[in-house]
PDB file of C-alpha atoms in Angstrom:
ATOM      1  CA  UNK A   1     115.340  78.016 119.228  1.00 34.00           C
ATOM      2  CA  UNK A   2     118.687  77.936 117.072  1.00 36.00           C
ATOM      3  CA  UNK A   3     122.011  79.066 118.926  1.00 28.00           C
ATOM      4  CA  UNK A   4     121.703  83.001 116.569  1.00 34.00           C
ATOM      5  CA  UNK A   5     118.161  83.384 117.397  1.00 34.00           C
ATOM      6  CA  UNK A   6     119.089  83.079 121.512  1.00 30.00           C
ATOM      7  CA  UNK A   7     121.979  85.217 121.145  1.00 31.00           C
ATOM      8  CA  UNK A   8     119.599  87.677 119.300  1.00 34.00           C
ATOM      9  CA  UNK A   9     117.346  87.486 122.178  1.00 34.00           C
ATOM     10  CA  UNK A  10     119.880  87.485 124.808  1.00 31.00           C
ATOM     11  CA  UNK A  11     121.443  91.372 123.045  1.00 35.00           C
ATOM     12  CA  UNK A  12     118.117  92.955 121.742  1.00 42.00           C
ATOM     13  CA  UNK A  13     114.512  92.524 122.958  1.00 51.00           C
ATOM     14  CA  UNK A  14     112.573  89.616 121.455  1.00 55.00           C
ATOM     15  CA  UNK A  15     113.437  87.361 118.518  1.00 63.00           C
ATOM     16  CA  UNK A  16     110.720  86.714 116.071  1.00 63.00           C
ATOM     17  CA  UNK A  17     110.159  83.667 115.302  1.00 64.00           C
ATOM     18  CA  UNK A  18     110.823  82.794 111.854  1.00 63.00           C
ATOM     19  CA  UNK A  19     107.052  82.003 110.893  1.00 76.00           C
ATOM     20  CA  UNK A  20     104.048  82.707 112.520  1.00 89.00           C
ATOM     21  CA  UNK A  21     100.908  80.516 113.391  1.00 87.00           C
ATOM     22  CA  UNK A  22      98.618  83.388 112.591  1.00 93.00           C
ATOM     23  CA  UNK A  23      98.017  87.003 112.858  1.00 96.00           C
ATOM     24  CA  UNK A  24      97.041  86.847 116.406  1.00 96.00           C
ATOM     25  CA  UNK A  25     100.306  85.064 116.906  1.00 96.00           C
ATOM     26  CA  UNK A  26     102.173  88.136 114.861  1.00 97.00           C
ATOM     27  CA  UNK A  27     100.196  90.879 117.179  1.00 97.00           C
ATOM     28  CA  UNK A  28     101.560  88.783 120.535  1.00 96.00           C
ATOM     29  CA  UNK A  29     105.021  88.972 119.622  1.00 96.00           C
ATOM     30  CA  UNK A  30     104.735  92.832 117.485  1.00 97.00           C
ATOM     31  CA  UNK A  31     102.491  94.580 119.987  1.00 97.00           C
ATOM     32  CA  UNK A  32     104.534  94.560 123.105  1.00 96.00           C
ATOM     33  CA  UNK A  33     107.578  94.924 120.972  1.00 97.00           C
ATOM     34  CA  UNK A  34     105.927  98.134 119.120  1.00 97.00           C
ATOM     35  CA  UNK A  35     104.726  99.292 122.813  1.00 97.00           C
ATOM     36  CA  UNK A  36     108.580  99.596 123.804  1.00 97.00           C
ATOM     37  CA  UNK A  37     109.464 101.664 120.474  1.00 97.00           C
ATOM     38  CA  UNK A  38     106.806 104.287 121.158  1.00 97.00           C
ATOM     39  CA  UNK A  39     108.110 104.185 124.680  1.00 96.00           C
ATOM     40  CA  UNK A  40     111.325 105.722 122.986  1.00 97.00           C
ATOM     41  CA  UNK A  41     110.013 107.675 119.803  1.00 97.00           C
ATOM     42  CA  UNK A  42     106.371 108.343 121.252  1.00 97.00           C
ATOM     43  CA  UNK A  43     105.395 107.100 117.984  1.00 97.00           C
ATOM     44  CA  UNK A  44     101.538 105.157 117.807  1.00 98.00           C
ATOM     45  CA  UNK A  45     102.262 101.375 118.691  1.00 98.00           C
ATOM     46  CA  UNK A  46      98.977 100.697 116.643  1.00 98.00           C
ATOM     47  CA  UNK A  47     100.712 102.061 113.787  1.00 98.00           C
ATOM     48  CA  UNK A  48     103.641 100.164 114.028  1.00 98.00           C
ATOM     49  CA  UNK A  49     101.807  96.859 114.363  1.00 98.00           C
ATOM     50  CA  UNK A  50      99.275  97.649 111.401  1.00 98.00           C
ATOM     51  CA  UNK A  51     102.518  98.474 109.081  1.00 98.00           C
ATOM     52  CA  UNK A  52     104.646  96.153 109.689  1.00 98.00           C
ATOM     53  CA  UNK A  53     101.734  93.610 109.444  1.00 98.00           C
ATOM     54  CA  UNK A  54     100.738  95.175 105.793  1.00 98.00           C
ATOM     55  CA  UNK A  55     104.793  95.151 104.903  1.00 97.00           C
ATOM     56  CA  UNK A  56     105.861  91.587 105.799  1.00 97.00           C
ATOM     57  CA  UNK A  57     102.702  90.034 105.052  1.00 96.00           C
ATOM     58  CA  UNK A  58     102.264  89.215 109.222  1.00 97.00           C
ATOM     59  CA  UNK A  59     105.930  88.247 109.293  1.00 96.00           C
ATOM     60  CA  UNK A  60     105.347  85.793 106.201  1.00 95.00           C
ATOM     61  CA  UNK A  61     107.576  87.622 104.021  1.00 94.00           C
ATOM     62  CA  UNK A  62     111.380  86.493 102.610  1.00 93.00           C
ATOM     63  CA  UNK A  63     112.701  89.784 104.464  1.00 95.00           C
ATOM     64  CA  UNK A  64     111.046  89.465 107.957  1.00 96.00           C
ATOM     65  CA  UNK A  65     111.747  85.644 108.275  1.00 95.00           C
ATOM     66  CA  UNK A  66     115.379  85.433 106.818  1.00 94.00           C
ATOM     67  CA  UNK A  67     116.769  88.704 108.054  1.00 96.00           C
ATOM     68  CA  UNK A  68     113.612  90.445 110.707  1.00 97.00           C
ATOM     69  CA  UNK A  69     113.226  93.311 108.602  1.00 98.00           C
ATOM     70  CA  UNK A  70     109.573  93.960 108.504  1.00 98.00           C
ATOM     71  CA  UNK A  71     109.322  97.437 106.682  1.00 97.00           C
ATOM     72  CA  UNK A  72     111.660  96.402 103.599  1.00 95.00           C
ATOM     73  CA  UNK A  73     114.164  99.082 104.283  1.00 97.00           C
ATOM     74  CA  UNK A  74     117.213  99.199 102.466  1.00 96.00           C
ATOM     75  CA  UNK A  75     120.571  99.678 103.311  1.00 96.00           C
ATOM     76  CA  UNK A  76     122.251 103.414 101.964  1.00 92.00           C
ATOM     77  CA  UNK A  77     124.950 101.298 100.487  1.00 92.00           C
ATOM     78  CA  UNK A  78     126.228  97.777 100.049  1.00 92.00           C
ATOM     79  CA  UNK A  79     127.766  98.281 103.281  1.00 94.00           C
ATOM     80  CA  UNK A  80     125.906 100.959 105.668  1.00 96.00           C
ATOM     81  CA  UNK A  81     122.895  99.607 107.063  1.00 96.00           C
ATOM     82  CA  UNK A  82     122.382 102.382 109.783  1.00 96.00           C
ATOM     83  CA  UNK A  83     122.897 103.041 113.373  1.00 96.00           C
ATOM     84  CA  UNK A  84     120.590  99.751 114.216  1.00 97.00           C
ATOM     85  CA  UNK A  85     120.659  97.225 111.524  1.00 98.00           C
ATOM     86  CA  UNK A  86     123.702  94.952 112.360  1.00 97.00           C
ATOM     87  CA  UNK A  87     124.391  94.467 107.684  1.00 97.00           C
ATOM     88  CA  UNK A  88     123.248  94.433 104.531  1.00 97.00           C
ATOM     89  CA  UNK A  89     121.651  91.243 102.464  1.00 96.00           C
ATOM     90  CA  UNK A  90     121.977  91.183  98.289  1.00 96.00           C
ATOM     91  CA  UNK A  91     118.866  90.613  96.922  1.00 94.00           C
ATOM     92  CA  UNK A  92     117.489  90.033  93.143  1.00 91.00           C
ATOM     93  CA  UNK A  93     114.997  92.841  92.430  1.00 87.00           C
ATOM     94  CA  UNK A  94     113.297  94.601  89.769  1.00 86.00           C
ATOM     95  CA  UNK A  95     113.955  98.324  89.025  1.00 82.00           C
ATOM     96  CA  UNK A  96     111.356 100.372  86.921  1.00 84.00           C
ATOM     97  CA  UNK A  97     113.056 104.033  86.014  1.00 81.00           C
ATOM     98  CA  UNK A  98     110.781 104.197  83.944  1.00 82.00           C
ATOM     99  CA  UNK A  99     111.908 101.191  82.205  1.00 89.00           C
ATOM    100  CA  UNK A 100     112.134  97.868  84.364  1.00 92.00           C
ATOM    101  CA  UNK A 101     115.105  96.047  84.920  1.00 90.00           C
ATOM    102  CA  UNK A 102     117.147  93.677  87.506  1.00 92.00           C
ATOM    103  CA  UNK A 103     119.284  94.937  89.888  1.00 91.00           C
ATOM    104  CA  UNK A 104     121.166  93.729  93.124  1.00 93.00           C
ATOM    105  CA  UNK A 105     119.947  95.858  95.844  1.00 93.00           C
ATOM    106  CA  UNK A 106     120.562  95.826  99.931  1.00 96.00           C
ATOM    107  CA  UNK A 107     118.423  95.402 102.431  1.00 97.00           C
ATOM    108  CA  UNK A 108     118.720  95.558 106.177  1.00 98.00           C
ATOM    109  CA  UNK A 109     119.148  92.507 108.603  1.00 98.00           C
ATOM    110  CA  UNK A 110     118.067  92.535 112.371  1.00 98.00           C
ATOM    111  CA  UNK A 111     119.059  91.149 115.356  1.00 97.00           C
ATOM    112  CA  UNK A 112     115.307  91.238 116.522  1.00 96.00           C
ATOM    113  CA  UNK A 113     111.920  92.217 115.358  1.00 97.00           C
ATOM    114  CA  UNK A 114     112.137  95.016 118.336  1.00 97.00           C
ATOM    115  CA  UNK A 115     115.604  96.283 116.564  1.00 98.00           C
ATOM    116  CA  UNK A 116     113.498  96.633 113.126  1.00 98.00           C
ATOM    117  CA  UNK A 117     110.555  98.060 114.789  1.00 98.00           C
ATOM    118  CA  UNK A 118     113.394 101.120 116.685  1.00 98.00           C
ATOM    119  CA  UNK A 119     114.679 101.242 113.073  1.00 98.00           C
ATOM    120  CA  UNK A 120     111.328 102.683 111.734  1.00 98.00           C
ATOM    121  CA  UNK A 121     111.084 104.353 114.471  1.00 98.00           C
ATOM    122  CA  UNK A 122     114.197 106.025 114.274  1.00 98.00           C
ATOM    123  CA  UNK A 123     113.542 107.071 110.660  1.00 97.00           C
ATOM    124  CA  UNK A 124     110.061 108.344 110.705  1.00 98.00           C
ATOM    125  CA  UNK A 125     111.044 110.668 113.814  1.00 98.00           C
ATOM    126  CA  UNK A 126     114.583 111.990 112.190  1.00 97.00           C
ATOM    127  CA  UNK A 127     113.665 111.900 108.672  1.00 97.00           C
ATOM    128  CA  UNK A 128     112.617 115.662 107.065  1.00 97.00           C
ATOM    129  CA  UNK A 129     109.445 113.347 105.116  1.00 97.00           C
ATOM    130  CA  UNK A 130     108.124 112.761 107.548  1.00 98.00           C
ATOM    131  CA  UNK A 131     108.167 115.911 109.620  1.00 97.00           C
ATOM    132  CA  UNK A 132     104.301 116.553 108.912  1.00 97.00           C
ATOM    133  CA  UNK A 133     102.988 113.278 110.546  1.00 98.00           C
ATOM    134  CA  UNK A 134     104.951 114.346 113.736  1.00 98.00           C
ATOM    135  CA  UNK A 135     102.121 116.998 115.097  1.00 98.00           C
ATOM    136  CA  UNK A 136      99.641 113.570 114.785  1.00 98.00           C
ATOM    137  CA  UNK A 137     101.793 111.016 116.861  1.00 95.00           C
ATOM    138  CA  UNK A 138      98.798 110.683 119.319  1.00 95.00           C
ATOM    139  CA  UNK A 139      96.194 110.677 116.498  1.00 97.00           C
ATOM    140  CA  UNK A 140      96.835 107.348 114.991  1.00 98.00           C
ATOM    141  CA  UNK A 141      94.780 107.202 111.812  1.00 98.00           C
ATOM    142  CA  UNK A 142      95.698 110.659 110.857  1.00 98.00           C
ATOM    143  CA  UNK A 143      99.875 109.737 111.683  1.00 98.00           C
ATOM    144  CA  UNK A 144      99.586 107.073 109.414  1.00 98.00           C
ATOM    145  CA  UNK A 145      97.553 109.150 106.451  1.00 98.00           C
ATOM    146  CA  UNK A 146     100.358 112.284 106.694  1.00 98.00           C
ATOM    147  CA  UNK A 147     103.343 109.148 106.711  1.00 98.00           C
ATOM    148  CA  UNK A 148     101.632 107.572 103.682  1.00 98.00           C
ATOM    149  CA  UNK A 149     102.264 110.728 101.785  1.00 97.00           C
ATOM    150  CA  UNK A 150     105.808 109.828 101.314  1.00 96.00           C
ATOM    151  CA  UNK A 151     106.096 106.386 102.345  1.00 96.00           C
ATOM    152  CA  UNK A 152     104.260 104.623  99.660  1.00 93.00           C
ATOM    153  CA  UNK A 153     102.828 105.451  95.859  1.00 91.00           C
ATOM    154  CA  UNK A 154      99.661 103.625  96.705  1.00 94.00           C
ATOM    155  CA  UNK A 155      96.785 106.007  97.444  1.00 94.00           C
ATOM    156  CA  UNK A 156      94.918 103.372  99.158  1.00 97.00           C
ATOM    157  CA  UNK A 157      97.922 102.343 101.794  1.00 97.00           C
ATOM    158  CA  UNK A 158      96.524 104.699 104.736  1.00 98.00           C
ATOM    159  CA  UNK A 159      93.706 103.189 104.287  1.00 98.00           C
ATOM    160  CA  UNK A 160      94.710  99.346 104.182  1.00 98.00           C
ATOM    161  CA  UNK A 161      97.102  99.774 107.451  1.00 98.00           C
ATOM    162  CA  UNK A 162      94.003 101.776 109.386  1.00 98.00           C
ATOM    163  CA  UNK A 163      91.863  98.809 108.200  1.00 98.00           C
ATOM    164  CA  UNK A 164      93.942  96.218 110.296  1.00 98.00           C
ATOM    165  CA  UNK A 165      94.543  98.664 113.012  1.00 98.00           C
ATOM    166  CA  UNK A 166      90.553  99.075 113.173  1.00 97.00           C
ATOM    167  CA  UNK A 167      90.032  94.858 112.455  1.00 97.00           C
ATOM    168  CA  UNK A 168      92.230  93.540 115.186  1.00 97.00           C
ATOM    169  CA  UNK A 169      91.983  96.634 117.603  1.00 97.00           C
ATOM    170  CA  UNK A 170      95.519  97.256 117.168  1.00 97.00           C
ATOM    171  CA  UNK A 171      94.525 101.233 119.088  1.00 97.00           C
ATOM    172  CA  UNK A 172      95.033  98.654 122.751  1.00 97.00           C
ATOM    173  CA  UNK A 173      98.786  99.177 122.010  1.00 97.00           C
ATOM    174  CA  UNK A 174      98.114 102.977 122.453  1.00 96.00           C
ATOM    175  CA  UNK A 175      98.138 103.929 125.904  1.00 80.00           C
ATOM    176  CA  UNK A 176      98.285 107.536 127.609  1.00 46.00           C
ATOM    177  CA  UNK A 177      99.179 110.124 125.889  1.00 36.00           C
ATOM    178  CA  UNK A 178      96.974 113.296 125.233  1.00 31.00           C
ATOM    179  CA  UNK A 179      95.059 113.583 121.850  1.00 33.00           C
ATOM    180  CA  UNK A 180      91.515 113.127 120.936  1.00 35.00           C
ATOM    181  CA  UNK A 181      89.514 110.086 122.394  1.00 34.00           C
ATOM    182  CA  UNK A 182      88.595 108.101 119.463  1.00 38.00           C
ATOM    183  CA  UNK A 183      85.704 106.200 119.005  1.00 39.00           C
ATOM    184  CA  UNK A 184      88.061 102.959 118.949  1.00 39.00           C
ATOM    185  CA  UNK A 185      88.871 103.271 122.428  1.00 39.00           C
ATOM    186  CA  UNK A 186      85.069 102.815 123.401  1.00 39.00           C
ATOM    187  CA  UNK A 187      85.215  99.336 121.320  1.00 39.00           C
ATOM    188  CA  UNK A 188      85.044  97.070 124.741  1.00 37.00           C
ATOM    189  CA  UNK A 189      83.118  93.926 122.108  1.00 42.00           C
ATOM    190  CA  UNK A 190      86.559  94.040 120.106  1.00 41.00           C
ATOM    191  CA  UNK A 191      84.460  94.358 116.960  1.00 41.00           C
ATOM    192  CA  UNK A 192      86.117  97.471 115.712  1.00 40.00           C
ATOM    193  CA  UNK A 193      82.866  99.971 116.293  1.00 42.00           C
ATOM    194  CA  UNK A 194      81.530 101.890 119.219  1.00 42.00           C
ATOM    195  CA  UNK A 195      80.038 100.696 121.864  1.00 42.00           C
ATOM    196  CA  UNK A 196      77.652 102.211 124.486  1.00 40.00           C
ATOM    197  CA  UNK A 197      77.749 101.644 128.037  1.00 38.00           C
ATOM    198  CA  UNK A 198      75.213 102.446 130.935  1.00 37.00           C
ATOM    199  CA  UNK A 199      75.671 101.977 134.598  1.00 36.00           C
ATOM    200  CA  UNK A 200      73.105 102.161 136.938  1.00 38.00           C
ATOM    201  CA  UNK A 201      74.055 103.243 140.316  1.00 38.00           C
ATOM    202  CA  UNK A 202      73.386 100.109 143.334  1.00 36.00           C
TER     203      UNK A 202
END
């Protein structure tokens, strides 16, 4: 570990590292990490995983390994990147308005994955867009459905992030809470469906 990623860890929660092995290796490091965000927002953990999994490509991407910004948020200006992010990096992007073109634009840098993580936090509990997924925060397939309706133009995103939450289980990052027992939380195989149990008394 380099002399800025211990520092990182030694002021904010855990430092990513800058590649993973695998996306079980990405859910050991973003699980616990998401776990301590819903702590603060009482946002789903399982939601946080699944998105920032779809966004940085399971911490693959340019963004999430150079500056551990795993949602792609950009900074208001060349030089305000929010209450969390600690500056702003140029980047080389395309611009379609309608008509494409290149532009510099801004995007956030970390100290952590867990500062990233409080970031979207932050935003999807203070921002008026997201207002409508609020009432859902312990319902974590419709939270995500009511975000996707302003966080993304692709009708199919809801569905991609609840696929991963649904493929790797993320729901286990979900705990207490009231809201509707899902069929999810009966999974004890880890397969992603139902499954039943009998006991028989001894």
């Amino acid at each position: 570990m380099g002399v800025a990623a211990f520092l990182g860890l030694a002021l904010s929660g855990v430092v990513a590292p800058a590649a993973f092995a695998g996306e079980e290796d990405f859910i050991a490091v973003a699980g616990p990490a998401a776990q301590r965000v819903r702590a603060e927002y009482d946002i789903p953990a399982s939601v946080t995983v699944g998105q920032a999994a779809h966004e940085s490509r399971w911490g693959a991407s340019g963004l999430s390994t150079a500056d551990r910004n795993y949602f792609g948020f950009k900074c208001t200006s060349a030089t305000n990147p929010g209450p969390i992010a600690t500056g702003c990096h140029p980047y080389q992007t395309t611009e379609c308005t309608p008509t494409c073109h290149p532009v510099t634009a801004y995007f956030r840098v970390y100290r952590s994955m867990e500062d990233s993580f409080r970031d979207y936090g932050r935003l999807l509990t203070t921002s008026p867009n997201y207002a409508g997924a609020l009432p859902f925060r312990h319902d974590p397939d419709r939270f995500i459905r009511e975000v996707a309706k302003k966080y993304a133009t692709d009708g199919s995103y809801a569905d991609k992030v609840i696929s991963l939450m649904r493929r790797y289980n993320l729901y286990r990052f979900d705990t207490g809470g009231p809201g509707k027992r899902r069929s999810v939380d009966m999974d004890f195989s880890g397969d992603g469906s139902a499954d039943l149990l009998s006991t028989t008394a001894s």
